[in-house]
Amino acid sequence: MATYEYRCRQDGSFDVTLPIGTAGPSTRCPRCGVPAGRVFAAPRLGRMPAALHAAIDRAERTAEQPDVVRHVPGDRPARRSSNPAHARLPRW
Ligand SMILES: [Zn+2]
Protein backbone atom coordinates (compact mmCIF):
# COMPACT_ATOMS: atom_id res chain seq x y z
CA MET A 1 0.00 0.00 0.00
CA ALA A 2 1.10 3.53 -0.69
CA THR A 3 -0.26 6.92 0.20
CA TYR A 4 -1.06 9.21 -2.71
CA GLU A 5 -1.77 12.89 -2.42
CA TYR A 6 -4.60 14.53 -4.33
CA ARG A 7 -5.63 18.14 -4.29
CA CYS A 8 -9.15 19.50 -4.60
CA ARG A 9 -9.28 23.07 -5.91
CA GLN A 10 -11.86 23.92 -3.28
CA ASP A 11 -10.93 21.87 -0.23
CA GLY A 12 -7.19 21.44 -0.54
CA SER A 13 -5.05 18.33 -0.20
CA PHE A 14 -6.08 14.91 0.99
CA ASP A 15 -4.39 11.52 1.03
CA VAL A 16 -5.63 8.23 -0.38
CA THR A 17 -4.08 4.88 0.49
CA LEU A 18 -4.06 2.44 -2.44
CA PRO A 19 -2.02 -0.54 -3.60
CA ILE A 20 1.21 0.60 -5.26
CA GLY A 21 0.74 1.49 -8.91
CA THR A 22 -3.05 1.67 -8.81
CA ALA A 23 -3.48 5.40 -8.22
CA GLY A 24 -5.23 7.18 -11.08
CA PRO A 25 -4.63 10.74 -12.25
CA SER A 26 -7.70 11.92 -10.34
CA THR A 27 -10.14 10.78 -7.69
CA ARG A 28 -13.24 12.24 -6.10
CA CYS A 29 -12.76 14.66 -3.23
CA PRO A 30 -14.12 13.10 -0.02
CA ARG A 31 -15.66 16.44 1.02
CA CYS A 32 -17.30 17.83 -2.13
CA GLY A 33 -17.17 14.91 -4.60
CA VAL A 34 -15.54 16.95 -7.37
CA PRO A 35 -12.67 15.22 -9.23
CA ALA A 36 -9.35 16.15 -7.64
CA GLY A 37 -6.04 15.89 -9.45
CA ARG A 38 -3.17 13.82 -8.20
CA VAL A 39 -0.17 15.70 -6.84
CA PHE A 40 3.01 14.22 -8.24
CA ALA A 41 5.78 14.83 -5.74
CA ALA A 42 8.54 12.93 -4.09
CA PRO A 43 7.32 11.33 -0.87
CA ARG A 44 7.28 13.77 2.05
CA LEU A 45 8.88 16.53 -0.03
CA GLY A 46 7.20 19.80 -0.81
CA ARG A 47 4.24 19.05 1.42
CA MET A 48 2.24 21.91 2.79
CA PRO A 49 -0.53 21.91 5.36
CA ALA A 50 -3.96 21.39 3.80
CA ALA A 51 -5.14 24.80 5.01
CA LEU A 52 -2.23 26.49 3.22
CA HIS A 53 -3.00 24.58 0.01
CA ALA A 54 -6.63 25.67 0.28
CA ALA A 55 -5.62 29.30 0.79
CA ILE A 56 -3.30 29.21 -2.23
CA ASP A 57 -5.97 27.56 -4.37
CA ARG A 58 -8.54 30.15 -3.27
CA ALA A 59 -6.12 32.98 -4.11
CA GLU A 60 -5.41 31.49 -7.55
CA ARG A 61 -9.12 30.94 -8.24
CA THR A 62 -10.00 34.55 -7.42
CA ALA A 63 -6.96 36.18 -9.09
CA GLU A 64 -8.73 36.74 -12.41
CA GLN A 65 -12.30 36.97 -11.13
CA PRO A 66 -12.53 38.12 -7.51
CA ASP A 67 -15.26 36.80 -5.27
CA VAL A 68 -18.15 39.20 -4.78
CA VAL A 69 -17.99 40.84 -1.38
CA ARG A 70 -21.36 41.92 -0.04
CA HIS A 71 -20.12 43.35 3.24
CA VAL A 72 -16.86 44.29 4.85
CA PRO A 73 -15.67 41.45 7.09
CA GLY A 74 -15.98 42.47 10.72
CA ASP A 75 -17.95 45.57 9.76
CA ARG A 76 -19.82 47.07 12.68
CA PRO A 77 -22.07 50.10 12.91
CA ALA A 78 -20.15 53.32 13.58
CA ARG A 79 -20.09 54.40 17.18
CA ARG A 80 -21.80 57.66 17.93
CA SER A 81 -19.90 60.10 20.08
CA SER A 82 -21.64 61.52 23.12
CA ASN A 83 -19.76 64.81 22.67
CA PRO A 84 -22.22 67.43 21.22
CA ALA A 85 -19.34 69.21 19.43
CA HIS A 86 -18.82 66.11 17.27
CA ALA A 87 -22.36 66.46 15.88
CA ARG A 88 -21.28 69.66 14.09
CA LEU A 89 -18.41 67.93 12.26
CA PRO A 90 -18.97 67.14 8.57
CA ARG A 91 -20.15 63.60 7.77
CA TRP A 92 -18.44 61.67 4.98
ZN1 LIG B 1 -13.42 19.13 -2.58
Coordinates of N, CA and C and ligand atoms in Angstrom, one line a residue:
M1 N 0.8 -1.2 0.0 CA 0.0 0.0 0.0 C 0.9 1.2 0.0
A2 N 0.4 2.3 -0.6 CA 1.1 3.5 -0.7 C 0.1 4.7 -0.5
T3 N 0.6 5.8 0.0 CA -0.3 6.9 0.2 C 0.0 7.9 -0.9
Y4 N -1.1 8.3 -1.6 CA -1.1 9.2 -2.7 C -1.8 10.5 -2.3
E5 N -1.2 11.6 -2.8 CA -1.8 12.9 -2.4 C -2.6 13.4 -3.6
Y6 N -3.8 13.9 -3.3 CA -4.6 14.5 -4.3 C -4.9 15.9 -3.8
R7 N -5.3 16.8 -4.7 CA -5.6 18.1 -4.3 C -6.9 18.6 -5.0
C8 N -7.9 18.9 -4.1 CA -9.1 19.5 -4.6 C -9.0 21.0 -4.7
R9 N -9.4 21.6 -5.7 CA -9.3 23.1 -5.9 C -10.0 23.8 -4.8
Q10 N -11.1 23.2 -4.3 CA -11.9 23.9 -3.3 C -11.4 23.6 -1.9
D11 N -11.2 22.3 -1.6 CA -10.9 21.9 -0.2 C -9.5 21.6 0.1
G12 N -8.6 21.6 -0.9 CA -7.2 21.4 -0.5 C -6.8 20.0 -0.7
S13 N -5.7 19.7 0.0 CA -5.1 18.3 -0.2 C -5.7 17.3 0.7
F14 N -5.7 16.1 0.2 CA -6.1 14.9 1.0 C -5.3 13.7 0.5
D15 N -5.2 12.7 1.4 CA -4.4 11.5 1.0 C -5.3 10.3 0.8
V16 N -4.9 9.5 -0.1 CA -5.6 8.2 -0.4 C -4.6 7.1 -0.3
T17 N -5.0 6.0 0.4 CA -4.1 4.9 0.5 C -4.6 3.8 -0.5
L18 N -3.7 3.4 -1.4 CA -4.1 2.4 -2.4 C -2.9 1.5 -2.6
P19 N -3.1 0.3 -3.2 CA -2.0 -0.5 -3.6 C -1.1 0.2 -4.6
I20 N 0.2 -0.1 -4.4 CA 1.2 0.6 -5.3 C 0.9 0.4 -6.7
G21 N 0.9 1.5 -7.5 CA 0.7 1.5 -8.9 C -0.7 1.5 -9.3
T22 N -1.6 1.7 -8.4 CA -3.1 1.7 -8.8 C -3.7 3.1 -8.7
A23 N -2.9 4.1 -8.4 CA -3.5 5.4 -8.2 C -3.7 6.0 -9.6
G24 N -4.9 6.5 -9.8 CA -5.2 7.2 -11.1 C -4.8 8.6 -11.1
P25 N -5.0 9.3 -12.2 CA -4.6 10.7 -12.2 C -5.6 11.6 -11.5
S26 N -6.8 11.1 -11.1 CA -7.7 11.9 -10.3 C -8.6 11.0 -9.6
T27 N -9.2 11.5 -8.5 CA -10.1 10.8 -7.7 C -11.1 11.8 -7.1
R28 N -12.2 11.3 -6.6 CA -13.2 12.2 -6.1 C -12.8 12.8 -4.7
C29 N -13.0 14.0 -4.5 CA -12.8 14.7 -3.2 C -13.7 14.1 -2.2
P30 N -13.2 13.7 -1.0 CA -14.1 13.1 0.0 C -15.1 14.1 0.6
R31 N -14.8 15.4 0.4 CA -15.7 16.4 1.0 C -16.7 16.9 0.0
C32 N -16.3 17.2 -1.2 CA -17.3 17.8 -2.1 C -17.6 16.9 -3.3
G33 N -16.9 15.8 -3.5 CA -17.2 14.9 -4.6 C -16.7 15.3 -6.0
V34 N -16.1 16.5 -6.1 CA -15.5 16.9 -7.4 C -14.2 16.2 -7.7
P35 N -14.0 15.9 -8.9 CA -12.7 15.2 -9.2 C -11.5 16.1 -8.8
A36 N -10.5 15.5 -8.1 CA -9.3 16.2 -7.6 C -8.1 15.5 -8.3
G37 N -7.2 16.4 -8.8 CA -6.0 15.9 -9.5 C -5.0 15.4 -8.5
R38 N -4.2 14.4 -9.0 CA -3.2 13.8 -8.2 C -2.0 14.8 -8.2
V39 N -1.4 14.9 -7.0 CA -0.2 15.7 -6.8 C 1.0 14.8 -7.0
F40 N 1.8 15.0 -8.0 CA 3.0 14.2 -8.2 C 4.2 14.9 -7.6
A41 N 4.7 14.3 -6.5 CA 5.8 14.8 -5.7 C 6.5 13.7 -5.1
A42 N 7.8 13.9 -4.8 CA 8.5 12.9 -4.1 C 7.9 12.8 -2.7
P43 N 7.9 11.6 -2.2 CA 7.3 11.3 -0.9 C 7.9 12.3 0.2
R44 N 7.0 12.9 0.9 CA 7.3 13.8 2.0 C 8.1 15.0 1.7
L45 N 8.2 15.3 0.4 CA 8.9 16.5 0.0 C 7.9 17.5 -0.6
G46 N 8.1 18.8 -0.3 CA 7.2 19.8 -0.8 C 5.8 19.7 -0.3
R47 N 5.6 19.1 0.9 CA 4.2 19.0 1.4 C 3.9 20.3 2.2
M48 N 2.7 20.7 2.0 CA 2.2 21.9 2.8 C 1.0 21.5 3.6
P49 N 0.7 22.2 4.6 CA -0.5 21.9 5.4 C -1.7 22.1 4.4
A50 N -2.8 21.3 4.6 CA -4.0 21.4 3.8 C -4.6 22.8 3.8
A51 N -4.6 23.5 4.9 CA -5.1 24.8 5.0 C -4.4 25.8 4.1
L52 N -3.0 25.6 4.1 CA -2.2 26.5 3.2 C -2.5 26.2 1.7
H53 N -2.6 24.9 1.4 CA -3.0 24.6 0.0 C -4.3 25.2 -0.3
A54 N -5.3 25.1 0.6 CA -6.6 25.7 0.3 C -6.6 27.2 0.1
A55 N -5.7 27.9 0.9 CA -5.6 29.3 0.8 C -5.0 29.7 -0.5
I56 N -4.0 28.9 -1.0 CA -3.3 29.2 -2.2 C -4.3 29.0 -3.4
D57 N -5.0 27.9 -3.3 CA -6.0 27.6 -4.4 C -7.0 28.6 -4.5
R58 N -7.5 29.1 -3.3 CA -8.5 30.1 -3.3 C -8.0 31.4 -3.9
A59 N -6.7 31.8 -3.6 CA -6.1 33.0 -4.1 C -6.0 32.9 -5.6
E60 N -5.6 31.7 -6.1 CA -5.4 31.5 -7.6 C -6.8 31.6 -8.2
R61 N -7.8 31.0 -7.6 CA -9.1 30.9 -8.2 C -9.7 32.3 -8.4
T62 N -9.4 33.2 -7.4 CA -10.0 34.5 -7.4 C -9.1 35.6 -8.0
A63 N -7.9 35.2 -8.5 CA -7.0 36.2 -9.1 C -7.5 36.9 -10.3
E64 N -8.2 36.2 -11.2 CA -8.7 36.7 -12.4 C -10.1 37.3 -12.2
Q65 N -10.9 36.6 -11.3 CA -12.3 37.0 -11.1 C -12.6 37.0 -9.6
P66 N -12.4 38.1 -9.0 CA -12.5 38.1 -7.5 C -13.9 37.7 -7.0
D67 N -14.0 37.1 -5.9 CA -15.3 36.8 -5.3 C -16.0 38.1 -5.0
V68 N -17.3 38.0 -5.1 CA -18.1 39.2 -4.8 C -18.2 39.4 -3.3
V69 N -17.9 40.5 -2.8 CA -18.0 40.8 -1.4 C -19.2 41.7 -1.1
R70 N -20.1 41.2 -0.3 CA -21.4 41.9 0.0 C -21.3 42.8 1.2
H71 N -20.3 42.5 2.1 CA -20.1 43.3 3.2 C -18.7 43.3 3.6
V72 N -18.2 44.3 4.4 CA -16.9 44.3 4.8 C -16.7 43.3 6.0
P73 N -15.8 42.4 6.0 CA -15.7 41.5 7.1 C -15.4 42.2 8.4
G74 N -16.1 41.8 9.4 CA -16.0 42.5 10.7 C -16.6 43.9 10.8
D75 N -17.4 44.2 9.8 CA -18.0 45.6 9.8 C -19.0 45.7 10.9
R76 N -18.9 46.8 11.6 CA -19.8 47.1 12.7 C -20.4 48.5 12.5
P77 N -21.5 48.7 13.0 CA -22.1 50.1 12.9 C -21.1 51.1 13.6
A78 N -21.0 52.3 13.0 CA -20.2 53.3 13.6 C -20.7 53.7 15.0
R79 N -19.7 54.0 15.8 CA -20.1 54.4 17.2 C -20.4 55.9 17.1
R80 N -21.4 56.3 17.8 CA -21.8 57.7 17.9 C -21.1 58.3 19.2
S81 N -20.5 59.4 19.0 CA -19.9 60.1 20.1 C -21.0 60.8 20.9
S82 N -20.7 60.8 22.2 CA -21.6 61.5 23.1 C -21.3 63.0 23.2
N83 N -20.2 63.4 22.6 CA -19.8 64.8 22.7 C -20.6 65.6 21.7
P84 N -21.4 66.7 22.1 CA -22.2 67.4 21.2 C -21.4 68.2 20.2
A85 N -20.2 68.5 20.4 CA -19.3 69.2 19.4 C -19.1 68.3 18.2
H86 N -19.1 67.0 18.4 CA -18.8 66.1 17.3 C -20.0 66.1 16.3
A87 N -21.2 66.4 16.8 CA -22.4 66.5 15.9 C -22.2 67.5 14.8
R88 N -21.4 68.6 15.1 CA -21.3 69.7 14.1 C -20.2 69.3 13.0
L89 N -19.5 68.3 13.2 CA -18.4 67.9 12.3 C -19.1 67.4 11.0
P90 N -18.4 67.6 9.8 CA -19.0 67.1 8.6 C -19.0 65.6 8.6
R91 N -20.0 65.1 7.9 CA -20.1 63.6 7.8 C -19.7 63.2 6.4
W92 N -18.9 62.1 6.3 CA -18.4 61.7 5.0 C -19.2 60.5 4.5
Ligands
ZN1 ZN -13.4 19.1 -2.6

